[in-house]
Amino acid sequence: MATEAIGTLVVSAPREASELKAQRVRAAMWFLVPMLIALAVVAAWPLLRTIYFGFTDTTLNNLYGGEWIGFENYLSWRVLSSGDIRWRGILADPNWWGAVRNTVYFAVISVSLETILGMVVALVLNAEFKGRGIVRAAILIPWAIPTIVSARMWGWMLNDQYGILNDILLKLGLISEKIAWAASADTAMTAILIVDVWKTTPFMALLILAGLQMIPRDIYEAAKIDGVHPVKTFFQITLPLVRPAVMVAVIFRTLDALRIFDLVYLLTPNSSATKTMSVIARENLIDFNKFGYGSAQSTLLFMLIAIFVIFYIWLGRVNLSGEGSR
Amino acid sequence: MMKYLKWTSFYALVAVIVVIAVFPFYYAVITSFKSGTALFRITYWPERLDLSNYFSVLTGRNFPISIWNSIFVATLTVVFALSLAVTGSYALSRVQFRGRGLILMTILAVSMFPQIAVLAGVFELVRFLGIFNTPWALILSYTIFTLPFTVWVLTTFMRELPIEIEEAAIVDGANPWVIITQVFMPMMWPALVTTGLLAFIAAWNEFLFALTFTSSETTRTTPVAIALLSGASEQEIPWGNIMAASVIVTVPLVVLVLIFQRKIISGLTAGGVKG
Amino acid sequence: MAEIELQDIRKSFGAVEVIKGVSLEVKTGEFMVFVGPSGCGKSTLLRLIAGLEDITSGRLLFDGELVNALSPSKRGIAMVFQSYALYPHMKVYDNMAFGMKLGGSDKDEIRKRVLKSAEMLQITPLLDRLPKQLSGGQRQRVAIGRAIVRDPKVFLFDEPLSNLDAALRVATRIEIARLHESMHNTTMIYVTHDQVEAMTLADRICVLRDGIVEQVGTPIELYERPQSLFVAGFIGSPQMNFLSKQFAEPYRAHTLGVRAEHLKVDRNGATWKGEVIHSENLGADSYVYVDIGSQDPICVRQSGNSTFHPGDRIGFSPVSDKLLHRFDVSGRPLGA
């Protein structure tokens, strides 16, 4: 804090943060600490424990009796006396790979359908017409309904004996006999997709709508005056401008789709055609008593998602720096 | 002529969208009013209003308790998350400090955790704290998704508050705590309501943790209670009861969502698009 | 009641230096206006004085005391913002009382001061209303009232009239001037980009450009004796006419400046002749724009209605040679 005036020469005060700034930063720290502690306790610590358990042979009945077995849960091999190699572990488990296949298949199909249908609904909602409020309210309903209710509701509609869907399809002549949508392995995934698309398209539609509403109306009016065909307007003007919002929505949805549990567990329990990574991990953790094995599977799913998130952030940074200052 | 065709096909599309969105729930409602053999006849319109399903569901032991459990857990979760989030989001949106961007990224990342990834760890934690099979296990574990969400949305909202009002308060001698409690929170209460509502709905609907951390009928929350609704015999699924329970649980939610439509939509998109 | 001294104040935002060494003295009770084009740093300078931003280097003194590190509420300042910044959820009374409440003042003391301040600005009937129920002009008066209640040593105004429409701007400007007269011991610093506000309100004006002080002086000093080409062109409306090359040479200057109001139409022996390209009739005055072959058309002021139309040939001369401004190559004025 030393300042001296030597004759007429004044040495300026050293650069110090003013009281105000210091006070604010201090307050910010105090405000953040509780939140960060909470996150550490409920997120960071359990995650680390899960990863740890993945390296042990812990069982559900004896949580503290597990021993370190390294990567054995993931992959291990034993050479038999016959010279054959027996592979063990998640990466050699066909059930696991089936789950991975199901998860990825589900994610790709559901997100694609939800994006396209969401775009359609968003375009409808973006238009100005009487009754727009009713439509907006109506599409909120699938989103508001708890997953368990959706699962049971659709389970009832997709029921092979008493389901209304079979009834309608039979009446329309589209099928010749009743289909056990949820129960049969061939159609189980389709059933899941139907329900998920029904539930989630509204959310996608709302996100895309927000993006659409940021496009100034003037652009459309200019295009109209220029006589541009509506379809061309959509592909050349609307789509590029709404792309950022759509990308964000797609990323969020994909992440959600990769970790899906509730719907699969409730609508098509025990169906290997729909078991996703979350479902199979829990199965091992809780039902099969293989706590360590299930933890390893959970860790793998986490890493898949983490890679995705990092990719997303990297993509976001590239976008942000490409588009200018931040 | 073209215009008329365009107009009708547009409204046809609108009608299709509305019907597809609303029909399943409508059908569940009709079904809930049927019992016995009526259940097994497929009808598209309500016939008689038979309340026996509702009666049986509401007088049974488990269902009303599960509703109470859900209310308890969801409310406390939201209160807890909001109190931490309000101060945290002030720090993240209004104060410049090093590492701010990093913390925001971390919060975003946590919200993307698959719940299963922490299931094992939380299971151990819950057992260790002795809160297994109590609502506290759920309140604790729900924080992993309610807290990042509320922080993220509130941060987005707080960023929009005019800087000059904060500066006027600073000139008036307000410290950050006063600014939050006496200036910002009154200005932000619609955002708080929206965020709270969205977090409440998320907590209400949660299934995985509720399934795993409760083991008795008196501690279950509603989603699990409905999932486990079973009939008199092994084979018989009580569809009528299930539909009635579903309707009871869903109607208040739907009503809330419809009332707060605009706010919810802006809350969702604030969390999504601006993220 | 504070004398403010800025000693070589510098401010950088990251790598960008916005205030590049400003030294200035504001006398006690003076009404000082910071004026300049957008981006010149005038608002930043005000905020440095207020304490809302850190000073990167240099010293800021209030009555001889170093205040660099003090937070705004401890500096004895009050600020009126461009957007009024009223607390939207509080009634006018509470808006004005907020600062004192936070300071722990006695309720009666608060009441007394708020009522007195409201009286001064004639907003007493509005005390029970919410800001959203007020008009723009009323809100601005409440903002000023809130500042008065703080009983500050220094009043800071950050472009307070920008958000008002033209008529309201004039009326509020007069109120601010009257306020200054009734509080002649309180130093006031006022930021604006509008040089008319500067000229009419200021005891002294500080013209800023690109983070440095171009000139400080009374309005008349700046008008009659601009110390740079920039100030000459900034102060005075319409902008001073500038002539260069063959037009300035006869006067032995690189650039010659002459104000529209210092030119008169000359039928015989006009110094400059040319063709009228545009005329503006404002009722009390008219401005005629003439193309004399220089880079820009010359603006000539005429009383009342102009009789000239585009296409007319016209000659004009300076009213007096003493009213010509001569500048050298670097924009500095040449000897009188």
PDB file of C-alpha atoms in Angstrom, chain A residues 12 32-33 53 56 86 95 141 145 239 243 273 280:
ATOM      1  CA  SER A  12       1.295   5.002  -8.557  1.00  0.00           C
ATOM      2  CA  LEU A  32     -20.209 -22.370  -4.012  1.00  0.00           C
ATOM      3  CA  VAL A  33     -18.669 -24.529  -1.336  1.00  0.00           C
ATOM      4  CA  PHE A  53     -16.027 -51.924  -7.094  1.00  0.00           C
ATOM      5  CA  THR A  56     -13.306 -56.259  -7.151  1.00  0.00           C
ATOM      6  CA  ARG A  86     -11.625 -69.656 -22.364  1.00  0.00           C
ATOM      7  CA  ASN A  95     -25.239 -60.683 -23.052  1.00  0.00           C
ATOM      8  CA  ILE A 141     -49.197 -34.260 -21.883  1.00  0.00           C
ATOM      9  CA  ILE A 145     -46.870 -38.362 -17.710  1.00  0.00           C
ATOM     10  CA  LEU A 239     -32.749 -25.676 -41.514  1.00  0.00           C
ATOM     11  CA  ARG A 243     -29.239 -26.255 -36.829  1.00  0.00           C
ATOM     12  CA  ALA A 273     -34.111 -58.091 -27.278  1.00  0.00           C
ATOM     13  CA  ILE A 280     -28.143 -55.338 -17.538  1.00  0.00           C
TER      14      ILE A 280
END
